[in-house]
Short mmCIF file of C-alpha atoms in Angstrom, two decimals:
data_model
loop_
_atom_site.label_atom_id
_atom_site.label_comp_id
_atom_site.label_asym_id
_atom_site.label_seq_id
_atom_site.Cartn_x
_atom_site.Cartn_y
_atom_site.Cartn_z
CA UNK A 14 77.23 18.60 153.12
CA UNK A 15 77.89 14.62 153.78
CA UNK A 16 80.50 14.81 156.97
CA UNK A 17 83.43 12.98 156.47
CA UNK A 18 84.22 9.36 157.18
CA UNK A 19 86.59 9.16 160.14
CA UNK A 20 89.48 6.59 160.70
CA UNK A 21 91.07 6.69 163.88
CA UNK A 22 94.86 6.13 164.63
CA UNK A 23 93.49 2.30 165.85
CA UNK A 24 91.85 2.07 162.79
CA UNK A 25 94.73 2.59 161.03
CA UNK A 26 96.75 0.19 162.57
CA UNK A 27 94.00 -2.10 162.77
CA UNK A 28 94.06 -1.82 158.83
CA UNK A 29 97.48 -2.22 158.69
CA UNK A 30 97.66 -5.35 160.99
CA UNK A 31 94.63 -7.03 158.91
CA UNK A 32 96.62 -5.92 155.65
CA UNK A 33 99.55 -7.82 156.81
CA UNK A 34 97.47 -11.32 157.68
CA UNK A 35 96.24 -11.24 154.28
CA UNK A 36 92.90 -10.26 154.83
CA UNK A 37 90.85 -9.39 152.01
CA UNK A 38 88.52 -7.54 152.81
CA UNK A 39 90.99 -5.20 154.15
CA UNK A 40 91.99 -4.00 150.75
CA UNK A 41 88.36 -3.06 150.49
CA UNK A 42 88.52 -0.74 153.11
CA UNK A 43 91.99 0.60 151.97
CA UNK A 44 90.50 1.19 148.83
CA UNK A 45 87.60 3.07 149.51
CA UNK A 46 89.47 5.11 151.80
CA UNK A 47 92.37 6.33 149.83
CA UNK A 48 91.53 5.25 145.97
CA UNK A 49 90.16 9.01 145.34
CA UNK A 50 93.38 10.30 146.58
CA UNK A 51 95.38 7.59 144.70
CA UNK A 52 93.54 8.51 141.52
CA UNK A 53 93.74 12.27 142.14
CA UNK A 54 97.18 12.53 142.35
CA UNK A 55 97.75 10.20 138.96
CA UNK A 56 95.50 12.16 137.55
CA UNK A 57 96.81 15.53 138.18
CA UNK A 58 100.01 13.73 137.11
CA UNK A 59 99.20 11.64 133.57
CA UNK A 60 96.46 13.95 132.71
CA UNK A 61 95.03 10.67 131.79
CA UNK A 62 91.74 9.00 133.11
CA UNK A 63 93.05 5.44 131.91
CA UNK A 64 96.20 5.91 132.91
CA UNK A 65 95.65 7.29 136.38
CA UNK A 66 93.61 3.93 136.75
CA UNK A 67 96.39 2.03 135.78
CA UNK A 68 98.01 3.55 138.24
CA UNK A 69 95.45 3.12 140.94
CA UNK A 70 95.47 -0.33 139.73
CA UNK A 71 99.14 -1.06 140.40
CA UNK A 72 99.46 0.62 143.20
CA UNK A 73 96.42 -1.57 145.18
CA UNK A 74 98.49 -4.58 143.46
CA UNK A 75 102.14 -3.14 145.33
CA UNK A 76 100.06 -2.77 148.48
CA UNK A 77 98.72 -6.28 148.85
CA UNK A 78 101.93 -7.48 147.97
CA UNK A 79 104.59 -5.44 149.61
CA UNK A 80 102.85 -4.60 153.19
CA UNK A 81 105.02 -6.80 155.27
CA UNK A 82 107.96 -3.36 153.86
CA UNK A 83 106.10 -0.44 155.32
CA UNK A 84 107.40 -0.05 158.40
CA UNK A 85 104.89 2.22 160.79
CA UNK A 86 107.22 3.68 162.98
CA UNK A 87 108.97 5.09 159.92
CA UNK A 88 106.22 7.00 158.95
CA UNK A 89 102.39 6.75 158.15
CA UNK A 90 100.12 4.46 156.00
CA UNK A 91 98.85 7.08 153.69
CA UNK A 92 101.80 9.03 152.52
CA UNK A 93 103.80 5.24 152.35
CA UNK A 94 100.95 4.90 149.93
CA UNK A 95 100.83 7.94 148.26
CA UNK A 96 104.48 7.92 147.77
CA UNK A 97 104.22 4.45 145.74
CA UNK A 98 101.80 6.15 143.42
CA UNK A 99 103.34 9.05 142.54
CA UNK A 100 106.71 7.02 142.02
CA UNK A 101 103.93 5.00 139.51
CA UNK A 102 103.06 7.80 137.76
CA UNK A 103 106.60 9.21 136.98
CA UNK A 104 107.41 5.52 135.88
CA UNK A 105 104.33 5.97 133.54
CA UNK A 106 105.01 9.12 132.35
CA UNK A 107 108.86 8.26 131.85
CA UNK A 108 107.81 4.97 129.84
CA UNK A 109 105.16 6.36 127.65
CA UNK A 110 107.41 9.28 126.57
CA UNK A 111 104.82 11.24 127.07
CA UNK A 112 107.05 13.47 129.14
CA UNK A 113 107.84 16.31 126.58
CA UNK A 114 103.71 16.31 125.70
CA UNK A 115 102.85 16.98 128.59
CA UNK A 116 105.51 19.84 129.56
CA UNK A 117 104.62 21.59 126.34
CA UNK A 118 100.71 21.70 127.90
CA UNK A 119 102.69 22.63 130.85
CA UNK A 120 104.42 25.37 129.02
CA UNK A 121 100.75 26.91 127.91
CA UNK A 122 101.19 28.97 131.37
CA UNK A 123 101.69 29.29 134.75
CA UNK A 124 98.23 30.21 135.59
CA UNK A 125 97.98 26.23 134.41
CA UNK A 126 100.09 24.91 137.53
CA UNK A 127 97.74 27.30 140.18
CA UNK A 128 94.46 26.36 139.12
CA UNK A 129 95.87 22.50 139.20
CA UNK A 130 97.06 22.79 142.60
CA UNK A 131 94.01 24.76 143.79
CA UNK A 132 92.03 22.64 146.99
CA UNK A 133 89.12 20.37 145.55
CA UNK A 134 85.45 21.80 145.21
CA UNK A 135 83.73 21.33 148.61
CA UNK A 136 81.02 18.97 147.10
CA UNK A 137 84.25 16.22 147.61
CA UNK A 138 84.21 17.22 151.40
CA UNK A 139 82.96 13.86 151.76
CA UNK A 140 85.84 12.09 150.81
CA UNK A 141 88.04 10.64 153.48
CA UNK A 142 91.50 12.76 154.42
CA UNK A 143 89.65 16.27 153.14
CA UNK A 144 90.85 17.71 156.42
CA UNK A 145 94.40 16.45 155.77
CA UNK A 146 93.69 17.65 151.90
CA UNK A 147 93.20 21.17 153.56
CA UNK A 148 96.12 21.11 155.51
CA UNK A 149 98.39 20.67 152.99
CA UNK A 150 96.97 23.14 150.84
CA UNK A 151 97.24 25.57 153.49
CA UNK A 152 100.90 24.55 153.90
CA UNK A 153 101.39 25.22 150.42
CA UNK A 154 100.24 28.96 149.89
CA UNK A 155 101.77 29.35 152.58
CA UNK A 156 104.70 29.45 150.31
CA UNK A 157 106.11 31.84 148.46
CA UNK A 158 105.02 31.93 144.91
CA UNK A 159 108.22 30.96 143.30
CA UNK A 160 108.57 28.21 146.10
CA UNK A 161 105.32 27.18 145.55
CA UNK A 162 106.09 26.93 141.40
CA UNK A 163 109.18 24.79 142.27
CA UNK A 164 107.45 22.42 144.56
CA UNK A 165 104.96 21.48 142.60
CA UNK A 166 107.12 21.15 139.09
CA UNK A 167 109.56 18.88 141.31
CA UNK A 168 106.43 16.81 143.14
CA UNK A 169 103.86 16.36 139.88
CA UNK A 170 105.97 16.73 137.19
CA UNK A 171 109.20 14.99 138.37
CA UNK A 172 111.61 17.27 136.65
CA UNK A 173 114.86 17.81 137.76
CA UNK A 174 116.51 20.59 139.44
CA UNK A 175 118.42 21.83 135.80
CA UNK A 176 115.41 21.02 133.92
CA UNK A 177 113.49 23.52 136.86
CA UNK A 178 115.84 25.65 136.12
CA UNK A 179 115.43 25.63 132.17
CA UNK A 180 111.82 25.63 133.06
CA UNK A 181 111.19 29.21 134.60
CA UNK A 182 114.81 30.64 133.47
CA UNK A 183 116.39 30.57 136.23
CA UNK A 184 119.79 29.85 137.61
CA UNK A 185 120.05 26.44 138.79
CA UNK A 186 121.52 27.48 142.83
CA UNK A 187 118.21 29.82 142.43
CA UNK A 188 116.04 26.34 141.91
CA UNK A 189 117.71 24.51 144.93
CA UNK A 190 117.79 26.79 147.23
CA UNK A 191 113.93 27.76 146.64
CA UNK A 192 113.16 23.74 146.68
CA UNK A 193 115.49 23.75 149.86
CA UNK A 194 113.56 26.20 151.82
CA UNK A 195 110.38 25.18 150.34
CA UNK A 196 110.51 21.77 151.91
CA UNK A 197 112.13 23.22 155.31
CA UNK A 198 108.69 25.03 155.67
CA UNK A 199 106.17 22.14 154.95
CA UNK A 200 108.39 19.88 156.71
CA UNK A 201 107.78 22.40 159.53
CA UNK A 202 104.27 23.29 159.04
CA UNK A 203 103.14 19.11 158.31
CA UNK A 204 105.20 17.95 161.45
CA UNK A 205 102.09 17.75 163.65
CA UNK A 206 100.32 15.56 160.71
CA UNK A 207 100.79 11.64 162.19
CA UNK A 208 98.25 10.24 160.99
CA UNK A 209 95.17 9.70 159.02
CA UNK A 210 92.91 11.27 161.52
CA UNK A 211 90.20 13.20 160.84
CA UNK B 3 110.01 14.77 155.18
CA UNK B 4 106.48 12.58 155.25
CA UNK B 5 105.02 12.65 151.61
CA UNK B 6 101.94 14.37 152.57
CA UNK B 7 102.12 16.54 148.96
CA UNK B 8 100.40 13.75 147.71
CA UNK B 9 97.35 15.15 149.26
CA UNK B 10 97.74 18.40 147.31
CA UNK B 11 96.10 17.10 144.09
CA UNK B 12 92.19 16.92 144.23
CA UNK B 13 90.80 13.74 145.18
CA UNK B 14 88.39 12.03 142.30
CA UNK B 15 86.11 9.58 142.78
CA UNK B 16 86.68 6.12 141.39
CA UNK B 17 84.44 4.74 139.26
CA UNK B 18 82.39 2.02 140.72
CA UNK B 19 83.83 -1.20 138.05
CA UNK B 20 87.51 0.40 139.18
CA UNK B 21 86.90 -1.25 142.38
CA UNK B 22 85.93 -4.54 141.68
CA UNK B 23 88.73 -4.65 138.64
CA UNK B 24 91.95 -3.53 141.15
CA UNK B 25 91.16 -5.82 144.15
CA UNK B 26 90.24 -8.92 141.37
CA UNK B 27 93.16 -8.23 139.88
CA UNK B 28 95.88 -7.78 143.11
CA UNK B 29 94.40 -10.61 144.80
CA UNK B 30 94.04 -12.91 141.26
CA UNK B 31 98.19 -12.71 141.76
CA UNK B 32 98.04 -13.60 145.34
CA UNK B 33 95.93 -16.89 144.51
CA UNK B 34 97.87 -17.66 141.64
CA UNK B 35 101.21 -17.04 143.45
CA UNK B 36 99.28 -19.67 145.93
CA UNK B 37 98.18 -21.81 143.18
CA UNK B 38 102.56 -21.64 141.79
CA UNK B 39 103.16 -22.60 145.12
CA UNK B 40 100.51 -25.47 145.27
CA UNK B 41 102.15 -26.66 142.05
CA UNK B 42 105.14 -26.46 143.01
CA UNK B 43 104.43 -28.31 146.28
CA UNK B 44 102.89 -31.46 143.86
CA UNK B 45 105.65 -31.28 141.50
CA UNK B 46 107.85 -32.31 144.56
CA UNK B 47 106.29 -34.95 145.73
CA UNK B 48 105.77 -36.35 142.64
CA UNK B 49 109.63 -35.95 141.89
CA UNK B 50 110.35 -37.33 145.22
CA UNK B 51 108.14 -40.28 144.88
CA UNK B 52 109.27 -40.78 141.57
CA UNK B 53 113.09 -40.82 142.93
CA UNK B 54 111.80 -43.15 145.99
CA UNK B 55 110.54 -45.57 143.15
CA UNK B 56 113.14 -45.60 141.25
CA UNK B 57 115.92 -46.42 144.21
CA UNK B 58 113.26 -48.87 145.52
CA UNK B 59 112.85 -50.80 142.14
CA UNK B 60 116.86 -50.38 141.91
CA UNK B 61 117.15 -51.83 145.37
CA UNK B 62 114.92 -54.54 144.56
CA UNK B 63 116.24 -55.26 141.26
CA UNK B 64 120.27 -55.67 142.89
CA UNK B 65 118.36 -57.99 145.95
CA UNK B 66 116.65 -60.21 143.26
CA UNK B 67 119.69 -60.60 140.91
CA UNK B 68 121.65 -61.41 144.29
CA UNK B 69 119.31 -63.68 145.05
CA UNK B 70 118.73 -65.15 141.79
CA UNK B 71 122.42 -66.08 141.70
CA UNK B 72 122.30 -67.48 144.75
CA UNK B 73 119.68 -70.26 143.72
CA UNK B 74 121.98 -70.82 140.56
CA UNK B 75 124.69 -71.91 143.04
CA UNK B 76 122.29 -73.72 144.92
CA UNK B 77 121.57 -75.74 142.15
CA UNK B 78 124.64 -76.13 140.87
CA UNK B 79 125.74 -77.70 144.36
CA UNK B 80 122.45 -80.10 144.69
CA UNK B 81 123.33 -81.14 140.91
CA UNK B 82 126.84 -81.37 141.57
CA UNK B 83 125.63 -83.87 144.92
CA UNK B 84 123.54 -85.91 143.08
CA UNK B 85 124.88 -86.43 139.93
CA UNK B 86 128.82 -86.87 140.99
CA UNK B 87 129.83 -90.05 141.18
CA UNK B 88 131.87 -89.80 144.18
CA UNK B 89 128.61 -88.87 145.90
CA UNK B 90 126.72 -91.71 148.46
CA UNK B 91 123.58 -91.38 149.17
CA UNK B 92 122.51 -92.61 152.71
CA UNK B 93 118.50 -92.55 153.45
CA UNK B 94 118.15 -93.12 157.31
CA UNK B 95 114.46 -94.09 158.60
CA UNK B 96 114.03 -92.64 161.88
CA UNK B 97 111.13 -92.81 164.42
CA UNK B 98 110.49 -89.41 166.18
CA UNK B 99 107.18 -88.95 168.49
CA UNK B 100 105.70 -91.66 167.32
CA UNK B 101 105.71 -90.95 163.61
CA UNK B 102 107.89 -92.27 160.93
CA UNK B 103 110.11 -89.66 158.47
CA UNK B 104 113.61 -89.93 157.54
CA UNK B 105 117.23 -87.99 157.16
CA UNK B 106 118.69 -88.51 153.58
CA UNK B 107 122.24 -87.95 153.59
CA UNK B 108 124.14 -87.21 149.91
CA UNK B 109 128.11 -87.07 151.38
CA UNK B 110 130.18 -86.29 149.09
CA UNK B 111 133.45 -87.51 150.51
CA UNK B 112 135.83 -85.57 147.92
CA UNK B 113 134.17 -82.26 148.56
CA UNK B 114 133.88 -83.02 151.88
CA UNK B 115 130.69 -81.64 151.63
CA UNK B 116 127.28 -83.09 153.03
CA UNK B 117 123.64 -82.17 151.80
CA UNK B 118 121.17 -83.70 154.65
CA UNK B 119 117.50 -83.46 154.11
CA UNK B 120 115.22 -84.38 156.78
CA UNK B 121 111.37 -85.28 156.17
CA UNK B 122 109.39 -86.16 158.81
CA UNK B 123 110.76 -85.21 162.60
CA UNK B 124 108.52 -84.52 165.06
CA UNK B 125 108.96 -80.87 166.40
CA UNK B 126 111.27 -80.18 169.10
CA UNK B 127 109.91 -79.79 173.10
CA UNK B 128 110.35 -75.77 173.32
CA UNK B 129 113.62 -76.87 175.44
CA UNK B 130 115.28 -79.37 172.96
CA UNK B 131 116.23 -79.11 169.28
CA UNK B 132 117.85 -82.25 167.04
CA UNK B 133 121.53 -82.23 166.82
CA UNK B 134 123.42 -84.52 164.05
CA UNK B 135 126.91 -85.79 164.74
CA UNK B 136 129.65 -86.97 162.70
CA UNK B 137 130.91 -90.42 163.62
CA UNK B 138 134.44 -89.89 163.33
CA UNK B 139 137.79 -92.61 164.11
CA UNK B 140 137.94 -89.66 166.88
CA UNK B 141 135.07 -89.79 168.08
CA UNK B 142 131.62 -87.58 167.38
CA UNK B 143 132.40 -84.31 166.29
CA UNK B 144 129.24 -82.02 166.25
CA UNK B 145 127.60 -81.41 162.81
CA UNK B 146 124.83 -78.97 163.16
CA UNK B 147 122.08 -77.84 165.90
CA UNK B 148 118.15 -78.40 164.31
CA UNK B 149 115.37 -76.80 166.33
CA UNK B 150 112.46 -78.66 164.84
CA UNK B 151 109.67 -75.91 165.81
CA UNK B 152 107.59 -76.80 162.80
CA UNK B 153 106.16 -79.76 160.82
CA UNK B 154 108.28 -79.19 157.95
CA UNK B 155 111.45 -80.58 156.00
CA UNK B 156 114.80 -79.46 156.79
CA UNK B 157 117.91 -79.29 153.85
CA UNK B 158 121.29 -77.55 155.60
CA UNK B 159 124.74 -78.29 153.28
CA UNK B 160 128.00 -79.08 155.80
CA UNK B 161 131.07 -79.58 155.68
CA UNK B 162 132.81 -82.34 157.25
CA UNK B 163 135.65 -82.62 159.81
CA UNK B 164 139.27 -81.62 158.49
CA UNK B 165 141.62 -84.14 156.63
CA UNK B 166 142.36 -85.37 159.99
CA UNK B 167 139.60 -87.14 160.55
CA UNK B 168 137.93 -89.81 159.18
CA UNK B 169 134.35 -89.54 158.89
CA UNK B 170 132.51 -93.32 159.42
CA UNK B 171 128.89 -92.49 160.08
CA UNK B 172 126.20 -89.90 161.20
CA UNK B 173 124.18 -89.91 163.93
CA UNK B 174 121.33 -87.95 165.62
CA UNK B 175 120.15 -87.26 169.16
CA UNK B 176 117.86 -84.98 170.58
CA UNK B 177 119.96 -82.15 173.29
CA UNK B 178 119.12 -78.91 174.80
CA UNK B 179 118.38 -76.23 172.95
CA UNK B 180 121.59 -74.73 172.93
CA UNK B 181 123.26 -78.36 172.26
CA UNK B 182 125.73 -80.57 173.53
CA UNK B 183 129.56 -81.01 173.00
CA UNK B 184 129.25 -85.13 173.07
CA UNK B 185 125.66 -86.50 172.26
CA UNK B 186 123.88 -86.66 175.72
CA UNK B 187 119.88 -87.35 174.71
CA UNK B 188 117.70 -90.22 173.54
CA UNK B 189 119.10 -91.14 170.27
CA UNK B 190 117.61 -90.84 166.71
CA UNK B 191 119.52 -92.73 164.74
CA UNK B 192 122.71 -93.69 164.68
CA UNK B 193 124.70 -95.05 161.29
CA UNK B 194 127.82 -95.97 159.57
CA UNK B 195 128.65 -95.41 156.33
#
């Protein structure tokens, strides 16, 4: 198995501090380092190969442009990142109105949502932030199931808490209080997660 | 809480044209923000040059009409001199470091205006300059100070003394720089009318 590239919390700032004087070949290296993750998560979002490279595309094109806003004692590179493509990806979904298309494939079964949140096939162990990618996924089962279920139709699917509700049949205080103590226990269990270190 | 859920979903490898395609195109905006800006910067200066010529030719244009009436009056007072039949014309020879020129005088004793032209002086010693005199019944009354620094003629329009005074002749001497209140220096030429 290829080990994993590392990036150090200097690194990271380094990045960051080259990303902010406009240096080019800084995107590079931001690219190669979280582009799979960028894509991934469109992906599992859109469903879409093109799309999820649109995505990919406008995110890199936010970055470059919008650095100087990420402030790094507010929180990490990565998830600042990560957080500006998922927000892409419900815009896309939103504007395509693609929404209801892809709940119905959503609606084929629950066994759907497990196997899409299941950890990537170790051949990707190569990939920068596997270690991280493990993390989280332990975080995750750590859940309870119907937890779990609510997390990930709030994070990937960006439904609302009455449309969760409508979702599994459930009574809508039942959906927030499950996405309440969901988040209590990853915020807990992803606390010691600074940084992009692997 | 720190969006690390993003890392939940299965990374996938780009393919190798994505690359090339999303840095072209995020830093294609960044140079043609730059280029806007470049544009932008030339588009100024052209405006501002363009508004710098146009107050300059506007300046220039108010100096020359300004100017341009001035020489109409000019030659509407030499015409008026010369043609008006109240006007005498005196031409005085004089003899100035050891060359010949002359001082014409057109006095216009109506007007009581004078138009002198002088062709001819030798320049002034760095210390002295020419200084013309009206001979009046009271005496010489100062007309005007000439430094003579170069080889050139001189044409100054006066007026003459008040209605008090009657004005009999002209006369020139050469005086300090700053001149004299009664003529004090080697006299040029001194004439009655």
């Amino acid at each position: 198995m290829t080990s994993p590239k590392r990036l150090s919390q200097e690194q990271q700032r380094s990045l960051e501090r080259r990303l902010k004087a406009g240096d080019e070949r800084a995107l590079a290296e931001l690219f190669d380092v979280v582009a799979p993750w960028i894509l991934g998560l469109a992906f599992r979002m859109l469903r879409d190969e093109d799309e999820a490279e649109e995505v990919v595309s406008d995110v890199f094109v936010q970055v470059w442009r919008h650095i100087d806003q990420h402030d790094g004692a507010r929180g990490p590179l990565v998830p600042w990142i990560l957080s500006i493509a998922r927000n892409r990806s419900l815009d896309a979904l939103r504007r395509r109105r693609r929404w209801w298309r892809k709940a119905a494939h959503l609606e084929q079964g629950h066994a759907a949502v497990a196997s899409d949140i299941a950890p990537a096939a170790s051949h990707e162990a190569a990939v920068p932030g596997w270690p991280l990618h493990r993390e989280v996924h332990a975080a995750l089962a750590a859940l309870a199931e119907e937890q779990r279920r609510v997390v990930v139709l709030s994070y990937f699917e960006g439904l609302s808490h009455r449309e969760i509700a409508r979702r599994l049949h459930q009574p809508l205080g039942t959906v927030k209080t499950r996405l309440r103590m969901a988040h209590q226990k990853l915020t807990e269990s992803l606390r010691h997660l600074r940084d992009w270190v692997e | 809480m720190t969006d690390w859920l993003g890392m939940l979903a299965p990374p996938r490898t780009p393919r190798p044209e994505l690359k090339e395609r999303v840095l072209a195109r995020a830093l294609a905006r960044r140079r043609w923000r730059g280029s806007l800006a470049a544009a932008a910067l030339i588009t100024l200066a052209i405006g501002g040059g363009a508004w710098w010529a146009y107050r300059t030719i506007d300046t220039l244009t108010t100096e020359r009409d300004g100017l341009a009436a001035r020489v109409r009056a000019l030659e509407d007072t030499v015409s008026t001199f010369i043609h008006a039949p109240t006007t005498q014309v005196i031409q005085i020879p004089v003899s100035t470091g050891g060359r010949v020129g002359s001082v014409t005088i057109f006095a216009d004793s109506v007007h009581r205006r004078w138009l002198v032209r002088c062709d001819g002086l030798a320049p002034n010693a760095r210390d002295q300059a020419y200084q013309l005199w009206f001979i009046t019944d009271r005496g010489m009354a100062t007309a005007a100070v000439m430094p003579m620094d170069q080889d050139k003629p001189m044409v100054m329009g006066l007026e003459t003394p008040g209605a008090d005074q009657r004005v009999m002749g002209a006369a020139m001497s050469i005086e300090p720089r700053a001149g004299s209140a009664s003529p004090t220096g080697p006299m040029v030429f001194h004439r009655l009318l």
